Each structure stands twice: as structure tokens, then as C-alpha cells.
Amino acid sequence: MERYDFKVIEEKWQKYWSQENMFRVSEEPGKPKYYNLEMFPYPSGNLHMGHVRNYAIGDVVARFKSMSGYNVLHPMGWDAFGLPAENAALHNGIHPAVWTHANIDNMRRQLKTMGITYDWDREVATCKPDYYKFTQWMFLKLYENNLAYKKKAAVNWCPGCQTVLANEQVVEGACERCESSVEKKQLEQWFFKITDYAQRLLDDLEKLPGWPEKVKIMQKNWIGRSEGCQFSLAIEGSEETLTVYTTRPDTVFGVTYMVLAPEHPLVETLAAGKPQEHEIKDFVKRMKGTSDIARTATDVEKEGIFTGAYAINPMNGERVPIWIANYVLLEYGTGAIMAVPAHDQRDFEFARKYDIPIRVVIKSEDSPAEASTMTEAYTGDGCLINSASFDGLSVNDGKKKVNEYMKANGIGEATINFRLRDWLISRQRYWGAPIPIVYCPDCGMVTVPEKDLPVLLPEDVEFKPSGESPLNYVESFYSTTCPCCGGPARRETDTMDTFVCSSWYFDRYCSPKVADTPFNREAADYWMPVDQYIGGVEHAILHLMYARFFTKFLYDINMLSCEEPFTNLLTQGMVLKDGSKMSKSKGNVVSPEDIINTYGADTARLFILFASPPERDLEWSDQGVEGAYRFLNRVWRQVLEYSDKIKGGDIPKDYGNLSSEARAMRYKTHYTIKKVSEDIEERFNFNTAISAIMELSNTLNGFKNFASDNLPVVKEVVETMLILLSPFSPHICEELWQACGYNQSIYLTPWPVYEQEALKQDEVEIVLQISGKVRDRLTVPADASEEALREIALNSEKIRELTKYKNIVKIIIVPGKLVNVVTK
RNA sequence: GCGGGUGUGGCGGAAUGGCAGACGCGCUUGACUUAGGAUCAAGUACCGAGAGGUGUGGAGGUUCAAGUCCUCUCACCCGCACCA
């Protein structure tokens, strides 16, 4: 018998699939479509195990859906702009474009050895002009619709990457990428107004039943909607008013001080001429110099200073001191708050520290209405006290009534606030899509006309860590003419955040070659939305939120018919080695290329899918890989043992008059079809699907002695086993399928449907329990009635013996499963 | 602090409220072999000689029956983290 030579086999079939254009698809209106997408990789140079896992999972789904009769779109591409390419240029003197394309070539080669069903004709790379042309087009459309704007803002500056970061890219005060401590910098930056979509991004989460609850909750928290009220207070001895936002208008009678963020514009005005002006300035200066983490972490002690100014509480005319404190953020709400120490823990701590009065205005059974004995703020429900005419109302009614009162008296009104901030997209780097804007001394800020896109990245660029875009030093790039007046003008030299590029790539896949529009409407209408999206949970907020925003925007400008891009989302777990994430620094990296060279792609795929369900983390095990390899070898020998005998069409599909062994074999076969189909389709439990196939192989092995008398049954088992295994380990299955006499690819074979008839059993084993403890097992007719089961149970020797001295209280019968005799 | 998740043999992991540990790894024994790190066969949660008993992080509870449902609690992991 030939040995299992995976190298030869895998190359052979990859070549065959490619020559036959097996995975090339086009719109077929009559066929149900299925858009199956895995997150495209950043071309770092080498495939890692996380990719292998991601793409192996995706390929099982794609192959299964295709064999089940769907027209499956399964594309692949490259998230090819980004910092590492530029860092490579900085450190090794390789041009980012050269570095990136070499990496893409290598990773494409590696990916192809995995035998995945990609339609490579649709490959995209975001760094290519024919792609980023349309990333720029997206910018123009957003700009036209007032969703792109420039403003000076305190932004997150990463000294390591020498660029600004989006809020989302700052993790615990540090750069998500290089872990440098992020600094605050005032810069003119471009933003996308994602906040305009906050409510819809929140509401439509409910239209996504196919998303993990966890991801939806994370997005919900990130959007952070809160309902409250905004109102203004007069400032004593000043024309200025102070506006605050609160979610607790019901506690407005408990206000004992006000707080401004240190950066609040009123600070300077209020401090001017006050005796403590100097101290205030020092304090503000110190706060501005403190990094975000140092200032906003929960465990940082609250700090503040009195401005010397007073505001007038419009509800009761009281004079309340205005403070400045580190715990109030300029960016949220109005950058100023009313402080109610009795009912807000932060205000409580601050008030205690600075001896500011505390006044209780909510009373309930479990809160002492006594400020002096309070040990923490009371934030629960209760009824209003010390609140003039509002006394006696519940917290909820209090909120409503105070809102109404403020509205009626022109003091303020109910408002909704979001935690979500606008998306900062400017990057002071070279390797990104240039922002298509021109600054003209006469016409001001002008957009590049659509017909002039793309604004090409110049090739001849010098890379140095200057904190400015290298494009700033390329005269041929920045010096241009104004599209309006034709006079000399200067280009914007910032490029776009790479998340912009990845916010619409799934649309591009629908018609990747069109040149006059980002994607063809009919193609997008056919394929979109993505039916199944698969990728790492680390993108739960960033990429997935931005992609949703873009999709809604494209829907609004009538480019797309769907409002949500991804109907179903599967977030896969990490690949671990020795309990921790594979990383160079830990030295626990297992190279996919090595594994594929040693065991083959079929083994690598099988192991990674078998070792753990997709959503969970996966512990890499070299011995586990051996096990998967052994199993494939076993299938190889097992199939070849029978292939000659079952080849050809002369074996009838005749399953009448079978022995009980043969019937059991058929039962197992059809049970496995059912199990594997359901495990793939309904639950993505590939590990249990594979174990079911292993069981089928084991059962076939035990059937050995009956095989020659039951060739129709053997043929059925062998062929079924190959089809069921083919989404997991496709190459070996193709080879064996051919050995079984088929000329057509197994990929084109319809997915089997289990026969109800074969799943009927004559006899089943049931369990006999006494008071819930298993005491015996019996084989009984599968259709035994409750009555019959009761008889059988009570007459069983074991039960009679064990219940001899006991009273039988009742008998629970679960037909086909068990009989439980309850005694006293 | 808030939100979410996970805890099951030596290991990865299975179990619509109905036989805990499927399947695989590892290990033990045997067979075939000059040999075995190949292959095949048998075994493998724990205690116990056995009958039997005990077991799903811990403590309670519901139920004829709990890994699964409820209450409390512990450990680890992830996300958010002064958002007024």
C-alpha cells in the first residue's frame, strides 16, 4: 500500500483546484449566496498560528456551505498600510512599499499551502492606489456630508510611534502598539463624526442576534449612552454662566460645590485677579502636564483647588463655591459638574478631603439621612427630601419633575450624552492613504476633486523620526495647485488611520476590479451583508465599530442596501503555548510553516480545529499534532483497504436484510452525518464534529470482519467519512475520493443528508436507578412503552433484590433512557 | 470598583436537568517485530482486596434525578475604568 505522502498530495490538489478555478465565484441570482469572511491580516511577513486558526475555521464553514448548495464568496486580502512597514524603513532602510509587497508575497505563498477555498481573483491590498483611491473617495463623501472635520484638540500623542492615536488605540494610558506612555498634545487634526451615529450604532446592536453577547456589551459600554440634564448657573459678579451636565437632576438641591475640569475655558477668567490666582495657575499647569493615566485612574487621589468664585444654584438661589479638580474631564459633557457629595461617591470623597458640606437630599430605609455619619455616598433609590416642592418624589419622578421645571423656567433641559468620541483619523506618517485635501492661501481648505484621485504617495521619501509626516519634506508631493483657483497650494500631509482602510474592504471584495466606483452596487446588493465574519475578539470595539459606522454611512448615501455589515460574528480565541500567548519575547512561538512542512496542512488544520472549540483559547500541543497526523494516516490505510472493492458503480445501494452488525454500522454512519452537520452549522463545534468522525472510523474498524459480506454498507461508510472529513482536511480526502473511483472533486459532491430510517434502532440500553443511583443496565426494545418498562424494571433481579426491604414510593420512567425506582 | 467569561482525570477537552469524563494526548500491558519513537489489541477518574463508596473550585438549596437550575462564596482570565 502506498504511504500517505502529504507533500505530494497537497501540492497536487492545490494545483488542481487552482487550474480548475474551483473557488472562483460570480453572482448567480438563482442560487442562495453565502458571504464568508475572515478578517484580513496585516502583512507582517509570516503567518502565525492565530491566522492558521482563523482561516482554518473559515474554510470549514466555506466548504461546508458550498457543499450544502450555497454560492460562497470567500475572499482574502491585505490590511497593508501601517506603522511596522515604516519602522522597517526607519531601521533597515527598506522602502515600506517594498517591505510590504515582499511580506504579502510570502504570506500569500504560506496561505496557499493551507489549501483554503479563497477566490484569489478578488485579492485586495489596501496600500495599492486602485484601493486607496477609494479610501480617499470615502473621505470626500464623509466631508461632503459634514462628517469629516478638522479641529485643534488635545490628542493622544505616542512618542514611540511619533504619531497621534485614536482614543480606542490607547490602552491603560499607553500606546496599544508600542506601549509607550501616551502624552497629550494640542494639534490640528482630522476627525470623523462617528458620534452622529452613536444612537444608531447602539440601537442596531439589537438587530444583531448573530453576534456574541460579549461583543455587543463591549460596544454598548464603549458608546456609553447616558440620559441627564444640562443647565446653566449664573456666576456671582460675572457676565459668564457656567453650564453643567448631570444624570442626577433629582439631587440638585444637594449641590454644595461646583467643579471645573482644569482645562475648562472659564478657569482663567474666574481665577483672574483672585488672591489665589497663582496657586490656581500652578495647579492647572501641573494637571495639564500629567498624563491621562496618572490623572484619571480610579485609584488616583482626588485633588482640587477653590477658584474663589461662586455660582448661584438656580433652583434655590444658593451660593456655591466653584472648584477645579482632577477628576472632572473636559471632554465629557460640558467639562463641568455640579457636585452632590451625599449621593455621588467621587464628590463624597472630595468633599470629605476638603471639608466641603454634605447635604442629604435622598432618603431611604437603608440610608442614614445624616450627613455627619455617612461613610460613603448613597446612590440608591429613595425619596427626595430638603428639596423644596420636590420633597417626597421618588428618584425617577424627581429627575422628570426637575427636568420639566428647568425647561419651563429656561434654566436647562434634558440631554443625552455619549461616552463615544469622534474618531481621530489623522496620522503623521507616510505609509497610509493621503488625506485628499489642499490648502490654498486664497480659497482656504479645498477638497481634491474626485476625478483627481488617487492622491498618490510619492515613492522618493526620506524617513526620520521627526514627529511630522515624512510627506512634509517631499516638495513634489505637498506643493500643488489649488483645484479651485489654480494658484499654488499645499497638500495636507497627514495620512489616514489604517482603520479607515479596513472599514470598507468587505464591500470592495464584491467587485474588486471596478475602477470608477469603490464597488459595484449590484454586486454589493447580491453579496452584502457578510453572512459570517470570523476573527479575533481584539477587534470587538475598534474595527467592528468603525466598519458598522461606514456601512451605515454608505447606506445613508445610497451606496449600500444593508445597514449592518456582518450578520453573524464568530470571535475566535487565542492560540497559547504553555499557558501564554505565543510571542517572540517569550520564545514560545510555533511556526505554521514548520508544522505544515513536517505534517502537512491537513494535519495542521485538523489539529487546530480539534483541540478546542473556536471561541475558546487553544493550548498548542506538539503531541496533539502527532495525534491528528496519526488519525489521518489511519483514515488513509482504512480507505485504501476498501477502495478497490467499493470502486465503480456495480455495488448497489441495497440496505435491506442487513445483519444487526451492519444495521449498527449504518446507524453510526447516519448518526455521524447528523452530528457533524449540526456541529458545523449550528454551533461551530468543530472539535466534537471531528471526534464524531473519529468514532465513525473506530466503528468501521470494528466492522472489519463483516466488511466483505456488506460492501454496500462499507462503501457508504467510507464515502460518507471522506465527505464529512473533507472540510477539515481537504487534500487527503480529495486523494482518497479519487482512489474510490471518482473523477470529480469531492468539493463538488453534495453534502450528505442523514436517513431518518437508518437512525431507527431496534433495541436501546436503558439505565435502572434506585433513588437516582444507577444500579443496572438493560437492553430493551427501542419502542418499549412506559408500562412495559415498568414491568421490566420491577422484574429485574437487581431491583427486586435491592428494594426487598423498602417501600417503592414512585417510579419515574423516561422511555428510551431510564427507569428510576424511588424508595423510602 | 463595574461588566463579561472560565473553573470537570496527568493534559486538551465531551456531556437537550437523565449512565460524568465522548474523542484525542499521555501512560500501562500484550501482539507483530532484529528493533520500534511504526502498527494492532486490551486497559487507564479517585479510594477500596472486594462488595461498595467518593467525585465536575467551595458551601448551601430546588428536584425522583444537578457539571447543568437557584443563592452565597473563592480563584483565574478578558473588557471598561473618576463618563458626572
XYZ file of C-alpha atoms in Angstrom, chain A residues 72-723:
652
model
C -19.964 31.019 -1.418
C -17.890 34.179 -1.603
C -14.668 33.591 0.286
C -12.093 36.296 -0.399
C -8.739 37.253 1.069
C -6.636 40.391 1.071
C -4.203 42.557 2.989
C -4.566 45.299 5.554
C -1.376 46.648 4.120
C -0.867 50.189 5.364
C 0.526 50.792 8.801
C 3.391 51.602 11.057
C 5.540 48.457 11.042
C 6.330 48.975 7.365
C 7.555 52.436 8.136
C 9.521 51.290 11.132
C 11.213 48.758 8.891
C 12.153 51.634 6.619
C 13.449 53.578 9.583
C 15.538 50.740 10.983
C 16.555 48.738 7.939
C 16.343 51.241 5.166
C 13.820 49.203 3.188
C 11.097 51.170 1.493
C 7.693 50.482 3.108
C 6.199 49.521 -0.238
C 8.961 47.045 -0.964
C 8.808 45.601 2.528
C 5.026 45.305 2.399
C 4.859 43.670 -1.010
C 7.569 41.187 -0.140
C 5.638 40.297 3.013
C 2.424 39.925 1.084
C 4.095 37.622 -1.408
C 5.488 35.463 1.340
C 2.266 35.296 3.293
C 0.244 34.578 0.184
C 2.580 31.696 -0.564
C 2.195 30.400 3.000
C -1.552 30.834 2.883
C -1.743 28.886 -0.361
C -0.092 25.902 1.286
C -3.069 25.744 3.633
C -5.409 24.769 0.826
C -8.094 27.315 1.588
C -11.008 27.986 -0.755
C -10.130 31.606 -1.478
C -11.157 33.246 -4.689
C -7.730 34.772 -5.271
C -9.048 36.784 -8.192
C -10.613 39.069 -5.637
C -7.486 39.731 -3.608
C -7.155 43.338 -2.455
C -4.343 45.240 -0.750
C -5.257 48.499 0.931
C -1.884 50.059 0.081
C -2.425 49.847 -3.652
C -3.501 53.024 -5.442
C -6.511 51.296 -7.006
C -7.729 50.608 -3.477
C -6.708 53.692 -1.522
C -8.143 55.819 -4.284
C -11.482 54.795 -2.857
C -10.424 55.147 0.750
C -9.831 58.760 -0.235
C -13.164 58.781 -2.010
C -14.777 57.702 1.284
C -13.102 60.658 2.968
C -14.511 63.049 0.364
C -18.000 61.651 0.798
C -17.784 61.977 4.543
C -16.501 65.510 4.123
C -19.343 66.395 1.752
C -21.777 65.122 4.324
C -20.213 67.107 7.151
C -18.884 64.005 8.786
C -15.205 64.842 8.368
C -13.826 67.949 10.026
C -10.625 69.417 11.311
C -10.133 70.867 14.736
C -7.448 71.671 17.217
C -7.648 69.267 20.051
C -5.715 67.774 22.871
C -4.850 64.474 21.300
C -3.121 61.302 22.310
C 0.434 61.519 21.147
C 2.592 58.439 21.131
C 6.250 59.419 21.430
C 7.280 55.920 20.362
C 5.310 55.836 17.133
C 5.702 59.574 16.616
C 2.070 59.975 15.751
C -1.331 60.586 17.252
C -3.621 57.770 18.270
C -7.364 57.344 18.355
C -8.908 57.040 21.809
C -9.550 53.437 21.015
C -5.870 52.796 20.454
C -4.871 53.939 23.911
C -4.816 51.076 26.373
C -4.337 51.970 30.016
C -2.729 55.218 29.052
C -0.223 53.533 26.789
C 0.050 53.018 23.063
C -1.681 49.848 22.025
C 1.125 49.083 19.607
C 4.437 50.038 21.238
C 3.309 50.502 24.849
C 4.909 53.913 25.190
C 3.175 56.173 27.660
C 0.800 58.379 25.709
C 1.135 62.155 26.027
C -1.323 64.986 25.473
C -0.617 67.347 22.622
C -2.586 70.200 21.100
C -2.756 69.607 17.364
C -4.931 70.355 14.355
C -6.370 67.002 13.465
C -8.951 65.395 11.221
C -11.911 63.667 12.766
C -14.793 61.576 11.516
C -18.031 62.410 13.250
C -18.892 58.924 14.381
C -20.758 60.496 17.313
C -23.532 61.460 14.894
C -24.143 57.739 14.571
C -23.854 56.922 18.281
C -27.543 56.302 18.806
C -27.899 54.121 15.724
C -24.747 52.191 16.482
C -26.255 51.497 19.875
C -29.809 50.733 18.779
C -28.845 48.459 15.927
C -26.851 46.162 18.183
C -30.254 44.690 18.848
C -30.545 43.774 15.201
C -27.519 41.517 15.558
C -28.670 38.286 17.196
C -25.799 36.516 15.445
C -23.171 38.426 17.407
C -21.715 37.266 20.695
C -23.379 38.975 23.623
C -19.955 39.862 24.944
C -19.016 41.947 21.917
C -22.337 43.734 21.928
C -21.929 44.618 25.587
C -18.436 45.917 24.970
C -19.702 48.143 22.187
C -22.605 49.281 24.267
C -20.308 50.282 27.100
C -17.959 51.980 24.722
C -20.766 54.066 23.256
C -21.838 54.782 26.819
C -25.173 56.483 26.431
C -26.439 58.389 29.443
C -29.581 60.384 29.997
C -29.416 63.529 32.048
C -29.846 67.215 32.038
C -27.769 70.208 31.131
C -28.307 73.512 32.866
C -26.645 76.844 33.415
C -25.725 78.726 36.533
C -25.013 82.402 36.936
C -21.594 83.253 38.308
C -21.520 85.821 41.052
C -20.077 89.079 39.877
C -19.618 87.930 36.309
C -21.412 88.023 32.992
C -20.349 84.478 32.294
C -22.512 81.482 33.006
C -21.434 78.012 33.920
C -23.043 75.048 32.158
C -23.011 71.616 33.711
C -24.274 68.179 32.788
C -25.697 65.769 35.323
C -27.529 62.471 35.277
C -28.967 63.236 38.673
C -31.071 66.399 38.383
C -33.126 64.976 41.257
C -30.233 65.753 43.596
C -29.789 69.361 42.539
C -30.816 70.587 45.989
C -27.903 68.626 47.424
C -25.301 70.594 45.477
C -22.650 72.023 47.771
C -19.986 72.935 45.217
C -19.252 73.010 41.503
C -16.247 71.581 39.727
C -14.493 72.579 36.517
C -12.022 70.469 34.596
C -8.562 72.046 34.815
C -8.617 72.773 31.072
C -12.058 74.400 31.211
C -12.069 77.778 29.407
C -13.712 79.506 32.378
C -10.827 78.677 34.681
C -8.675 81.540 33.538
C -11.488 84.087 33.720
C -12.520 83.038 37.187
C -9.036 82.940 38.582
C -8.098 86.346 37.223
C -7.484 88.817 39.992
C -8.231 86.361 42.791
C -5.772 86.172 45.686
C -5.111 82.513 44.885
C -4.633 83.127 41.165
C -1.061 81.966 41.306
C -1.826 78.720 43.043
C -4.641 78.041 40.618
C -2.345 78.548 37.650
C 0.217 76.220 39.186
C -2.398 73.590 39.795
C -3.754 73.774 36.259
C -0.270 73.666 34.831
C 0.560 70.610 36.874
C -2.649 68.857 35.794
C -2.069 69.601 32.136
C 1.396 68.146 32.423
C 0.159 64.939 33.969
C -0.527 62.089 31.625
C -4.023 60.760 31.288
C -3.383 57.605 33.250
C -1.768 59.429 36.126
C -4.739 61.744 36.289
C -7.743 59.600 35.582
C -7.068 56.191 37.052
C -9.663 55.360 39.686
C -7.090 54.879 42.399
C -5.536 58.306 41.917
C -6.406 60.571 44.785
C -8.801 63.377 44.034
C -7.187 66.748 44.074
C -8.534 70.222 43.612
C -8.386 73.903 44.374
C -11.006 76.554 45.112
C -11.271 79.293 42.484
C -12.577 81.894 44.857
C -15.652 82.276 42.661
C -19.245 81.328 43.405
C -22.121 80.170 41.256
C -25.798 80.547 42.061
C -27.861 77.391 42.197
C -30.850 78.356 40.038
C -33.161 76.034 41.936
C -32.766 77.566 45.370
C -30.637 80.690 44.849
C -27.822 79.303 46.997
C -24.251 80.459 46.617
C -21.987 77.510 45.845
C -18.211 77.601 45.600
C -16.604 76.745 42.271
C -13.656 74.372 42.455
C -11.221 72.938 39.934
C -10.408 69.252 40.265
C -8.513 66.498 38.535
C -11.462 64.143 38.496
C -13.509 66.144 36.043
C -12.755 65.645 32.354
C -13.022 68.409 29.815
C -14.051 66.066 27.006
C -17.139 64.651 28.607
C -20.420 66.532 28.942
C -19.651 70.198 29.438
C -16.389 69.727 31.269
C -18.015 70.942 34.440
C -20.215 69.296 37.044
C -22.477 70.046 39.945
C -21.178 68.160 42.940
C -23.544 66.343 45.267
C -21.318 64.646 47.835
C -24.179 62.907 49.606
C -25.132 60.983 46.502
C -22.017 60.623 44.401
C -19.046 58.674 45.666
C -16.450 60.820 43.879
C -17.931 64.042 45.163
C -18.193 62.460 48.591
C -14.508 61.647 48.742
C -13.580 65.093 47.509
C -15.882 66.859 49.950
C -14.519 64.907 52.895
C -10.965 65.697 51.879
C -11.596 69.454 51.551
C -14.200 69.823 54.285
C -16.997 70.825 51.994
C -20.506 70.433 53.436
C -22.550 67.362 52.603
C -26.303 67.625 52.315
C -28.571 64.618 52.075
C -31.470 65.012 49.656
C -32.451 61.379 49.054
C -33.804 59.382 51.912
C -34.469 55.685 52.040
C -34.717 52.951 54.654
C -31.172 51.801 54.078
C -29.508 55.181 54.052
C -28.925 57.373 57.072
C -30.290 60.790 56.291
C -27.473 62.135 58.422
C -24.507 63.633 56.607
C -22.142 63.545 59.564
C -22.309 59.761 59.974
C -22.157 58.812 56.303
C -19.220 56.664 55.302
C -19.992 56.652 51.626
C -22.331 58.319 49.180
C -25.825 56.898 48.889
C -26.596 56.250 45.225
C -29.673 54.054 45.544
C -33.359 54.739 45.198
C -35.395 56.659 47.759
C -37.478 59.780 48.087
C -36.463 63.407 47.865
C -36.013 65.494 50.996
C -34.661 69.004 51.602
C -35.743 69.738 48.065
C -38.453 72.344 48.456
C -41.573 71.492 46.484
C -39.974 68.335 45.103
C -39.899 66.635 48.510
C -41.469 63.208 48.602
C -40.885 62.340 44.957
C -39.050 59.169 44.012
C -35.650 59.432 42.363
C -37.165 58.762 38.947
C -40.051 61.172 39.325
C -37.674 63.711 40.804
C -35.499 63.566 37.686
C -38.523 64.106 35.481
C -40.008 66.919 37.529
C -36.746 68.806 37.945
C -36.128 68.490 34.194
C -39.586 69.857 33.494
C -39.115 72.690 35.951
C -35.765 73.665 34.427
C -37.179 73.577 30.934
C -40.211 75.648 31.924
C -38.044 78.235 33.636
C -35.338 78.431 30.988
C -32.682 77.039 33.292
C -31.780 73.946 31.332
C -33.106 70.869 29.601
C -32.945 67.124 29.350
C -29.959 65.941 27.299
C -28.364 62.731 26.205
C -24.638 62.249 26.390
C -22.358 59.656 24.894
C -19.023 58.436 26.025
C -18.101 57.763 22.411
C -15.866 60.487 20.967
C -15.293 61.433 17.377
C -12.807 59.276 15.529
C -9.423 60.910 15.130
C -8.088 59.745 11.774
C -5.001 61.904 11.118
C -1.667 60.179 11.309
C 1.634 61.975 10.935
C 3.092 59.114 8.973
C 3.940 58.223 5.408
C 2.592 54.703 4.940
C -1.122 55.405 4.780
C -3.716 56.827 2.452
C -3.093 60.563 1.997
C -5.957 62.780 3.094
C -7.269 64.366 -0.127
C -7.240 67.972 0.971
C -5.422 71.009 -0.360
C -4.789 74.292 1.454
C -4.928 77.330 -0.762
C -3.913 80.759 0.511
C -6.878 82.242 -1.324
C -9.582 79.594 -1.281
C -8.750 78.054 2.068
C -9.286 74.374 2.635
C -10.315 72.645 -0.579
C -11.047 69.005 -1.299
C -9.283 67.199 -4.104
C -11.870 66.591 -6.859
C -12.969 63.001 -7.330
C -11.511 62.866 -10.817
C -8.058 63.652 -9.460
C -7.996 60.670 -7.132
C -5.930 58.955 -6.061
C -3.622 61.398 -4.388
C -0.585 59.200 -4.900
C 2.024 58.588 -2.270
C 5.385 59.721 -3.575
C 7.992 56.996 -3.675
C 11.079 59.020 -3.019
C 10.815 59.807 0.653
C 13.230 60.217 3.496
C 12.309 58.505 6.737
C 13.300 60.009 10.039
C 11.548 60.109 13.380
C 10.647 63.780 13.343
C 7.138 63.709 14.703
C 5.913 65.088 11.445
C 4.756 63.251 8.395
C 7.690 62.483 6.082
C 5.412 63.876 3.380
C 6.104 67.286 4.901
C 9.577 67.106 3.410
C 8.597 65.975 -0.072
C 8.119 69.099 -2.067
C 6.904 67.313 -5.164
C 4.094 65.972 -3.037
C 2.971 68.894 -0.932
C 3.394 71.581 -3.467
C 0.432 71.562 -5.789
C -2.115 73.811 -7.374
C -5.467 74.748 -5.964
C -8.299 72.800 -7.605
C -10.443 75.935 -7.340
C -8.322 78.842 -8.443
C -5.350 77.073 -9.977
C -2.938 79.036 -7.830
C -0.124 77.496 -5.808
C -1.341 75.486 -2.842
C -0.138 72.982 -0.309
C -1.401 69.439 0.210
C -2.432 68.010 3.512
C 0.478 65.783 4.532
C -1.223 63.661 7.173
C -2.396 60.219 6.150
C -5.407 58.271 7.364
C -5.612 55.807 10.217
C -5.477 52.286 8.755
C -8.799 51.519 10.372
C -10.328 53.708 7.683
C -8.976 51.318 5.033
C -10.377 48.274 6.787
C -13.812 49.825 7.300
C -14.983 49.052 3.799
C -12.759 46.279 2.350
C -15.582 43.742 2.576
C -17.550 45.930 0.152
C -14.623 46.060 -2.242
C -14.396 42.267 -2.384
C -17.806 42.209 -4.059
C -16.338 43.831 -7.170
C -12.616 44.290 -6.591
C -11.730 45.341 -10.110
C -14.123 48.203 -10.760
C -12.209 51.405 -11.361
C -14.759 54.201 -11.320
C -16.500 53.439 -8.058
C -15.441 51.759 -4.802
C -17.746 48.870 -5.529
C -20.459 47.927 -7.896
C -23.924 48.419 -6.487
C -25.447 45.247 -7.983
C -22.562 43.086 -6.810
C -22.783 44.549 -3.316
C -26.531 44.069 -3.264
C -26.034 40.434 -4.175
C -23.266 39.623 -1.692
C -23.672 42.022 1.199
C -24.035 41.752 4.125
C -21.317 39.333 5.124
C -23.123 36.241 6.391
C -20.332 35.046 8.612
C -17.448 37.135 9.858
C -14.648 35.447 11.754
C -11.740 36.972 13.620
C -10.058 37.805 16.884
C -12.003 39.340 19.746
C -9.375 42.080 19.984
C -11.308 43.862 17.251
C -14.544 43.842 19.239
C -14.592 47.611 19.576
C -12.284 49.301 17.095
C -12.614 47.664 13.723
C -16.116 46.351 14.229
C -17.473 49.716 15.347
C -15.788 51.643 12.534
C -16.960 49.115 9.935
C -20.509 49.442 11.244
C -20.252 53.229 11.078
C -19.035 53.137 7.477
C -21.756 50.720 6.460
C -24.443 52.955 7.922
C -22.938 55.959 6.218
C -22.812 54.159 2.847
C -26.395 53.136 3.389
C -27.341 56.743 4.061
C -25.741 57.992 0.868
C -27.495 55.237 -1.031
C -24.459 53.151 -1.869
C -25.478 50.034 0.059
C -28.759 48.354 0.845
C -27.746 46.999 4.211
C -27.239 48.936 7.424
C -25.139 46.356 9.197
C -22.114 44.751 7.536
C -21.819 41.485 9.447
C -24.850 39.323 10.153
C -23.049 36.705 12.183
C -19.825 37.158 14.064
C -17.550 34.488 15.461
C -14.739 35.638 17.697
C -12.056 33.063 17.954
C -9.840 32.548 20.999
C -6.087 32.927 21.120
C -3.535 30.229 20.416
C -1.474 29.635 23.538
C 1.659 27.701 24.229
C 2.459 26.677 27.789
C -0.458 28.722 29.007
C 0.515 32.053 27.479
C 0.151 33.832 24.184
C 2.780 32.920 21.613
C 5.309 35.721 21.346
C 8.864 36.201 20.284
C 9.823 37.620 23.653
C 8.588 34.509 25.427
C 10.259 32.269 22.877
C 7.205 30.031 22.633
C 6.325 30.626 19.007
C 5.435 27.637 16.878
C 5.851 28.376 13.187
C 2.953 27.301 10.971
C 5.321 26.852 8.087
C 7.377 24.305 10.046
C 4.286 22.419 11.091
C 2.941 22.310 7.549
C 6.298 21.131 6.247
C 6.535 18.375 8.830
C 2.953 17.134 8.980
C 1.112 18.813 6.137
C -1.679 21.367 6.051
C -4.381 18.731 6.540
C -2.859 17.720 9.858
C -2.282 21.296 10.974
C -5.860 22.229 10.193
C -7.288 19.120 11.785
C -5.361 19.533 14.997
C -6.127 23.206 15.435
C -9.829 22.582 14.896
C -9.894 19.522 17.091
C -8.006 20.884 20.085
C -10.642 23.348 21.293
C -13.937 24.942 20.286
C -13.252 28.116 18.254
C -14.335 30.720 20.776
C -12.060 29.413 23.475
C -8.335 29.797 23.803
C -6.394 26.896 22.374
C -3.400 25.308 24.010
C -0.886 24.254 21.386
C 0.389 20.705 21.796
C 3.043 19.095 19.637
C 1.798 15.699 20.745
C -1.716 16.673 19.817
C -0.482 17.380 16.306
C 1.047 13.902 16.223
C -2.356 12.541 17.174
C -4.075 14.338 14.326
C -1.395 13.085 11.948
C -1.890 9.533 13.192
C -5.610 9.787 12.625
C -5.151 10.897 9.011
C -2.730 8.040 8.444
C -5.315 5.686 9.845
C -8.011 7.029 7.540
C -5.550 6.682 4.683
C -4.923 2.997 5.336
C -8.515 2.286 6.173
C -9.882 3.762 2.963
C -7.228 2.212 0.732
C -8.008 -1.155 2.264
C -11.509 -0.938 0.821
C -11.164 1.453 -2.107
C -10.592 -1.199 -4.769
C -13.531 -3.273 -3.583
C -16.028 -0.438 -3.445
C -14.899 1.355 -6.591
C -17.239 1.767 -9.505
C -20.960 1.664 -9.854
C -21.583 -2.084 -9.545
C -22.216 -2.047 -5.836
C -25.945 -1.470 -5.336
C -27.259 0.854 -2.675
C -29.084 -2.048 -1.157
C -29.537 -1.926 2.591
C -32.321 -4.495 3.007
C -31.919 -7.656 5.052
C -28.907 -6.470 6.976
C -27.377 -8.240 9.940
C -27.566 -6.446 13.263
C -23.874 -5.500 12.975
C -24.456 -3.975 9.569
C -27.508 -2.129 10.817
C -25.465 -0.775 13.714
C -22.791 0.308 11.249
C -25.358 2.175 9.181
C -26.821 3.692 12.309
C -23.415 5.058 13.219
C -22.885 6.384 9.706
C -26.110 8.351 9.641
C -25.782 9.426 13.228
C -22.388 10.881 12.281
C -23.834 12.754 9.296
C -26.379 14.322 11.615
C -23.876 15.098 14.328
C -21.219 16.605 12.058
C -23.725 18.690 10.096
C -25.263 20.108 13.235
C -21.934 20.692 14.925
C -20.676 22.715 11.974
C -23.820 24.567 11.098
C -25.442 25.303 14.406
C -22.670 25.543 16.899
C -19.282 25.749 15.190
C -18.210 22.898 17.417
C -15.615 21.527 15.083
C -13.860 19.637 17.859
C -16.880 17.447 18.517
C -17.567 17.093 14.790
C -14.071 15.719 14.312
C -14.372 13.429 17.294
C -17.576 12.046 15.766
C -15.710 11.286 12.553
C -13.017 9.566 14.605
C -15.695 7.472 16.232
C -17.059 6.548 12.837
C -13.589 5.441 11.803
C -13.267 3.431 15.011
C -16.611 1.785 14.391
C -15.644 0.921 10.835
C -12.518 -0.632 12.218
C -14.597 -2.853 14.473
C -16.728 -3.795 11.487
C -13.708 -5.280 9.715
C -14.816 -8.918 9.988
C -18.204 -8.178 8.462
C -16.956 -5.917 5.716
C -16.641 -8.393 2.856
C -20.249 -9.512 3.288
C -21.554 -5.963 3.446
C -19.869 -3.998 0.687
C -22.794 -1.614 0.121
C -22.599 -0.644 3.784
C -18.810 -0.303 3.701
C -18.990 1.828 0.592
C -21.479 4.074 2.290
C -19.359 4.450 5.429
C -16.126 5.117 3.588
C -17.586 7.677 1.236
C -19.539 9.397 3.966
C -16.470 9.570 6.161
C -14.458 11.221 3.390
C -17.102 13.798 2.613
